[in-house]
Amino acid sequence: MKNNDSILHVRGESLFVDDVITPQGVLYGYLFYSPIAHGKILNLDFSEAYKVEGVKEIFSAKDIPGENQIGGIVSDENLFAEGTVHFIGHPIALVVAETFLQAHDAVKKIKCEFEKLHPIFDPREAAKKNEFIVPPKTFLLGNVDNVWKDCDYIIEGTAESGGQEHIYLETQGSLAIPVEGGMIKIISATQAPTVVQRTAARVLALPMNKVEVDVLRLGGGFGGKEDQATPWAVMAALAAFKLNVPVKLILPRQEDIRITGKRHPYSSDFKIGLNKEGKILTYEVTFYQNAGAAADLSPAILDRTLFHCTNSYFIPNVKATAMSCRTNLPPFTAFRGFGGPQGMFVIESAIYKAAQEMGIDPSVIQKKNLLNEGDEFPYGQKTLHCHIQKCYGELETRYNPKEIFQRIGAFNEKNKLMKKGAAIMPVTFGISFTTTFLNQASALIHIYTDGSVNVSTAAVEMGQGVNEKIRKITAETLAINENRIKIDSTNTSRIANTSPTAASKGTDLNGFAVIDACGILIERLKKVVAAELNQNDLSKIEIKNEIIFYDGEKTELTFENLIRTAHLKRVSLTAQAHHSTPYIYFNQKTFKGNPFAYHTYGAAVVEVTLDCLRGIYEVDSVKVVHDCGESINRVVDIGQIEGAIAQGIGWITMEELKWDEEGKLLTDALSTYKVPDIHAAAKEIQIHFLENVPNPFGPLFSKAIGEPPFMYGIGAFFALMNAMRAFKPNLEIKFSAPFTPEKVLLTLCN
Amino acid sequence: MIEFILNDRLVKTGSLPTTVLLDYLRKEKRLTGTKEGCREGDCGACTILLGVMIGSNVHYKSVNSCLMPLGDAHGKHVVTIEGITPPAFGKHGTLELTPIQAAVVDQGGTQCGFCTPGFVVSMTGYFLNNTSLNFYDAVESLGGNVCRCTGYAGIKRAVEQSILFFEKGKSEKKTQQENLVALNFIPEYFSGIKEQLKKIHSRKLTSQKKSNTLIAGGTDLYVQQWESLVRSESELISDNRKLSGIYIENKLIKIGAAATIEEIKSSKLLQKYFPQWNYYLNLFGSLPIRNRATVGGNIVNASPIGDITNILLALNASVHLSNGKKKRSIPLKNFYKGYKTLDKKAGEIVESVSFSIPSKKSFFNFEKVSKRRYLDIASVNSSAYIETKRGKISTAHISAGGVAPIPFYLSKTCNYLIGKIITTETVVEAASIAMSEILPISDARGSAEYKRLLLRQLLYAHFIKFFPQPALQGEQINLEKLF
């Protein structure tokens, strides 16, 4: 079950962009970017910078042969600022020199004068000024307005959730190498090779076939390298193209944190109506998404916030409005969950507040409203094979939250300064790119004459184990030993028009394409077998564990000698296949459709201990029941859940982005932006996979795993709130994540 | 020439001694298993082991190679992931692994792989350094390694598996290192390192020059200004034996300026006088940082939030300076003149620091709150030293970090406390005086309001720890009244 990729990792032999042997004469890039959040560039002077030894060239907007445009969904983002700067970190120029230090020194010598303009940092202020990335969207189900009068409880409130820096351990980077005939090869740490290829071609005014992008693996992505790996790759390509020498551009950590996008901060208003049994009758919510200075992926992320605004609950009347607000911060971007966590945090806050007013535990409301088979989401899709009730039920049987709450109550009775708290977090997450056309992938399989197999797909390996899953799928489908199979790098010359590896869909899309490609090869091989055996009923031929059977009888043929025979008979041992997810669509005018291939379900109970004197806390345990269909690789899937939980808890507790009043990020280094370490991670994690739930819509009956477990971390927020209320029952409840030790102490001592 | 053993072979280099070791490894030696993750000692992706001859044995410690000057490798054994990994064998992916590497693979302790070599090196360092193994200490030794993928659960399982494997396989007759070689935790060549090191150990680092810029551990200097340091002619002093040692002299506990934090943390002498010493010092940086950072560095760095200066202020320590000819001493609380400004003349260096042996009737405590418990800089830290006579406070030294431009000594608070009986009111009043004599600013580590409140809480924490029972003449501290 182990992940074979990890063998190279532990040996220290896995190569990342900065480890690849650099070609002779490689030059190094260093970025000059805007030190102010909003303003006009009055004067840009490189003269002193050019005098620095080793400096070869300084590139800015004027040097771009094609379009100075890198925006994907909306064309609103320059590669280099032109005229106006829109955020601190807005790239203005790239210095290329013989060494990193020379480039670094030259950047310090660039002089740039600005005329400051009024910056906006608050999404609500942006909304008031109609500074929208795309027009606001509203999802409707039933009729909210008619139902308020039937509610026994109507609760209103505000919820804020902070941004989150990815802290992929490998910073952004790329190496661009000129190839003959004005072509360029880019080695990039990107989740979206085709986006890099397309954008480089656009900026360099080249046809796409003259740009090749190769991705070996990423040292972590989490969404941070879906759209935002592009600028650095394109800059390196621009410099390499113009100078005709290889150019490497690796962002130092602090620069990476300062200038690249993060998870979107949200500010939201909610109003929820319930009857006295705790049934939610109606829910109205308005999301203000802080999009930063350009669209990036914000519109798609905004959509997912709306898709998940009711989390795991059926609410008959919903009005959910979302606004993507333009501010003068670096464009926010994809991050595991893709807007889903922000949506779920608000509904869980609403339920928590309602429970508090009703004097009951939030889990009572949660259970009363869990989705049933056939229930409709606000976007029109109905649940199919809905397992949320099963997950919640299994959670109760297995971990007995009632007993946990009682044990905690007894602990809190006894202890004055230490308090415990627990909370349950159910999760329902839709699987598919909600931008329907992205739900396609292709695979290219070569079988060499010695029986070794090379598989290329559009999937990018970034630690999520997609290579290992693809290897397993190939082995199962071809009925051969996994050791024969190598998963090749992701390369735009082998696989064209790739969708990003994102939306938890890497294995689903590419796995199905691999199954189809294997199917083509098997069909061809069966014909060879039939000819060899002088038989003609292909349906009686079977390959099991590298041995060929006919009509249930073992034959002399093995995979290896069959391959040789096929080659001698001039049968192609290469197959390519394309897969697109069936039955999905979404209408961006009515906001109705069937955007998801299926949903992933799960529930977790989170327990924390709070030191009320110092305002510091620990996460004691996270206990999970998760539906991942039939797991393709348990080590990988458990790792995805454990890792996602740590990230989710980090987002909701200690990971804090703080800007000063000028829009400068204060927490711009690992010394100030703290991610969970080995001590801060939950002391105990228990994971139970829901049994006997094969997923008909996933390869080998599996389910996507990357994003859904992230949202279990949200439970830590409400567990902390419960611990605080045990210390101070009349506490002022504010839904403001992250729940840093600072906020905890200030709230406790208020 | 800088001369050292890099993995299994002797290397000599004429590179500047201030070159960052990480850059030397990656660029000059193409040992790319050591990764650059942050260049500030906060991620551990660049962790290497540094083998140093102590007596007749080689001791290995984990170090952040991003903050270590190459010159400090002189006469030592530098071990990177490549020096731990067994040679590759076989055809179809049958690559050999050490038991630690195998455990990380088996238990899902790696995903993207970028942090992984650092973890493997740190774990190997733990096994090399400790003869009695336990899970908690092993996990503690990974406090300097950040992983963003696994959530650490798989890494913890790998630690368990590795310990189990070692305990099962070890032979009581062998030394730790012999056992590690026999069980393939480390390659064979480790056995010969001692003899090789003896040969080069005594040779002096010839490229070393005298300079006004001194680099000890470099754990802050290389964070702040590595770009200029690597081109500077600074003097490396971390191996200066005249500046080392922890000992008692004239009833004073004296610590050499080049003593590392890990040395003082594991000092039996200090642990004897301060029963919770190990716990306090665990809150300082991470093991690789503590292995390099020095007491003197912490003092002259003058960070308002330094942990060692905070502790030393409450111990009413004195700093001993020398310019090579004249020596002088000054109370630490008078050493700081303003933000990063010292009462230290050009040419003077801090040689040592000393403080009185704590009296039997004394109480000492160190408190630190940061966003993350470990490997984080405090929002506020505070140390308190109290002596009581007949139920009254006779001596009080309390410090507060992160609340002023300098490592702060709460003189008004201390003055107030002298002669007071321990009551809830006394504690509340002391905390309120403390809050009034500080000048915190809002920054990445918290708002001024928070820091003020936090100091109050930490002062409460001192007294709640000191007097869990009613003190003589006094009363039990009433928690209700504190909030």
PDB file of N, CA and C in Angstrom, chain B residues 13-41:
ATOM      1  N   THR B  13      38.309  23.510   0.937  1.00  0.00           N
ATOM      2  CA  THR B  13      37.773  24.571   0.088  1.00  0.00           C
ATOM      3  C   THR B  13      38.362  25.913   0.473  1.00  0.00           C
ATOM      4  N   GLY B  14      38.547  26.721  -0.531  1.00  0.00           N
ATOM      5  CA  GLY B  14      39.044  28.070  -0.306  1.00  0.00           C
ATOM      6  C   GLY B  14      37.940  29.100  -0.295  1.00  0.00           C
ATOM      7  N   SER B  15      36.707  28.648  -0.283  1.00  0.00           N
ATOM      8  CA  SER B  15      35.581  29.582  -0.250  1.00  0.00           C
ATOM      9  C   SER B  15      35.637  30.425   1.022  1.00  0.00           C
ATOM     10  N   LEU B  16      34.991  31.584   0.973  1.00  0.00           N
ATOM     11  CA  LEU B  16      34.954  32.457   2.154  1.00  0.00           C
ATOM     12  C   LEU B  16      34.318  31.702   3.331  1.00  0.00           C
ATOM     13  N   PRO B  17      34.895  31.848   4.514  1.00  0.00           N
ATOM     14  CA  PRO B  17      34.324  31.154   5.676  1.00  0.00           C
ATOM     15  C   PRO B  17      32.884  31.569   5.970  1.00  0.00           C
ATOM     16  N   THR B  18      32.471  32.739   5.535  1.00  0.00           N
ATOM     17  CA  THR B  18      31.103  33.187   5.822  1.00  0.00           C
ATOM     18  C   THR B  18      30.081  32.672   4.810  1.00  0.00           C
ATOM     19  N   THR B  19      30.554  31.945   3.797  1.00  0.00           N
ATOM     20  CA  THR B  19      29.627  31.341   2.832  1.00  0.00           C
ATOM     21  C   THR B  19      28.564  30.546   3.586  1.00  0.00           C
ATOM     22  N   VAL B  20      27.320  30.645   3.125  1.00  0.00           N
ATOM     23  CA  VAL B  20      26.272  29.859   3.771  1.00  0.00           C
ATOM     24  C   VAL B  20      26.492  28.385   3.429  1.00  0.00           C
ATOM     25  N   LEU B  21      26.544  27.561   4.458  1.00  0.00           N
ATOM     26  CA  LEU B  21      26.820  26.138   4.234  1.00  0.00           C
ATOM     27  C   LEU B  21      25.839  25.532   3.231  1.00  0.00           C
ATOM     28  N   LEU B  22      24.553  25.917   3.340  1.00  0.00           N
ATOM     29  CA  LEU B  22      23.533  25.391   2.429  1.00  0.00           C
ATOM     30  C   LEU B  22      23.911  25.665   0.970  1.00  0.00           C
ATOM     31  N   ASP B  23      24.362  26.875   0.684  1.00  0.00           N
ATOM     32  CA  ASP B  23      24.725  27.228  -0.692  1.00  0.00           C
ATOM     33  C   ASP B  23      25.920  26.413  -1.161  1.00  0.00           C
ATOM     34  N   TYR B  24      26.883  26.241  -0.261  1.00  0.00           N
ATOM     35  CA  TYR B  24      28.055  25.437  -0.610  1.00  0.00           C
ATOM     36  C   TYR B  24      27.617  24.010  -0.970  1.00  0.00           C
ATOM     37  N   LEU B  25      26.745  23.444  -0.156  1.00  0.00           N
ATOM     38  CA  LEU B  25      26.317  22.061  -0.385  1.00  0.00           C
ATOM     39  C   LEU B  25      25.565  21.930  -1.703  1.00  0.00           C
ATOM     40  N   ARG B  26      24.624  22.844  -1.918  1.00  0.00           N
ATOM     41  CA  ARG B  26      23.751  22.726  -3.086  1.00  0.00           C
ATOM     42  C   ARG B  26      24.452  23.137  -4.374  1.00  0.00           C
ATOM     43  N   LYS B  27      25.191  24.262  -4.312  1.00  0.00           N
ATOM     44  CA  LYS B  27      25.734  24.804  -5.559  1.00  0.00           C
ATOM     45  C   LYS B  27      27.110  24.257  -5.881  1.00  0.00           C
ATOM     46  N   GLU B  28      27.977  24.204  -4.867  1.00  0.00           N
ATOM     47  CA  GLU B  28      29.336  23.746  -5.179  1.00  0.00           C
ATOM     48  C   GLU B  28      29.431  22.240  -5.176  1.00  0.00           C
ATOM     49  N   LYS B  29      28.681  21.589  -4.317  1.00  0.00           N
ATOM     50  CA  LYS B  29      28.799  20.130  -4.202  1.00  0.00           C
ATOM     51  C   LYS B  29      27.626  19.393  -4.854  1.00  0.00           C
ATOM     52  N   ARG B  30      26.651  20.130  -5.319  1.00  0.00           N
ATOM     53  CA  ARG B  30      25.445  19.547  -5.930  1.00  0.00           C
ATOM     54  C   ARG B  30      24.809  18.467  -5.053  1.00  0.00           C
ATOM     55  N   LEU B  31      24.826  18.720  -3.773  1.00  0.00           N
ATOM     56  CA  LEU B  31      24.107  17.830  -2.863  1.00  0.00           C
ATOM     57  C   LEU B  31      22.723  18.443  -2.651  1.00  0.00           C
ATOM     58  N   THR B  32      21.833  18.140  -3.592  1.00  0.00           N
ATOM     59  CA  THR B  32      20.559  18.873  -3.619  1.00  0.00           C
ATOM     60  C   THR B  32      19.484  18.234  -2.739  1.00  0.00           C
ATOM     61  N   GLY B  33      19.834  17.196  -2.014  1.00  0.00           N
ATOM     62  CA  GLY B  33      18.871  16.638  -1.061  1.00  0.00           C
ATOM     63  C   GLY B  33      18.601  17.602   0.084  1.00  0.00           C
ATOM     64  N   THR B  34      19.555  18.465   0.358  1.00  0.00           N
ATOM     65  CA  THR B  34      19.375  19.499   1.375  1.00  0.00           C
ATOM     66  C   THR B  34      18.650  20.660   0.711  1.00  0.00           C
ATOM     67  N   LYS B  35      17.466  20.994   1.210  1.00  0.00           N
ATOM     68  CA  LYS B  35      16.602  21.954   0.503  1.00  0.00           C
ATOM     69  C   LYS B  35      16.623  23.335   1.144  1.00  0.00           C
ATOM     70  N   GLU B  36      16.361  24.338   0.316  1.00  0.00           N
ATOM     71  CA  GLU B  36      16.159  25.683   0.849  1.00  0.00           C
ATOM     72  C   GLU B  36      14.654  25.925   0.982  1.00  0.00           C
ATOM     73  N   GLY B  37      14.186  26.095   2.214  1.00  0.00           N
ATOM     74  CA  GLY B  37      12.753  26.331   2.417  1.00  0.00           C
ATOM     75  C   GLY B  37      12.455  27.728   2.886  1.00  0.00           C
ATOM     76  N   CYS B  38      13.370  28.333   3.679  1.00  0.00           N
ATOM     77  CA  CYS B  38      13.028  29.654   4.217  1.00  0.00           C
ATOM     78  C   CYS B  38      14.222  30.545   4.487  1.00  0.00           C
ATOM     79  N   ARG B  39      15.398  29.980   4.646  1.00  0.00           N
ATOM     80  CA  ARG B  39      16.600  30.744   4.965  1.00  0.00           C
ATOM     81  C   ARG B  39      16.483  31.530   6.262  1.00  0.00           C
ATOM     82  N   GLU B  40      15.664  31.031   7.165  1.00  0.00           N
ATOM     83  CA  GLU B  40      15.664  31.678   8.469  1.00  0.00           C
ATOM     84  C   GLU B  40      15.525  30.667   9.608  1.00  0.00           C
ATOM     85  N   GLY B  41      15.860  29.423   9.318  1.00  0.00           N
ATOM     86  CA  GLY B  41      15.863  28.425  10.385  1.00  0.00           C
ATOM     87  C   GLY B  41      14.493  28.084  10.900  1.00  0.00           C
TER      88      GLY B  41
END
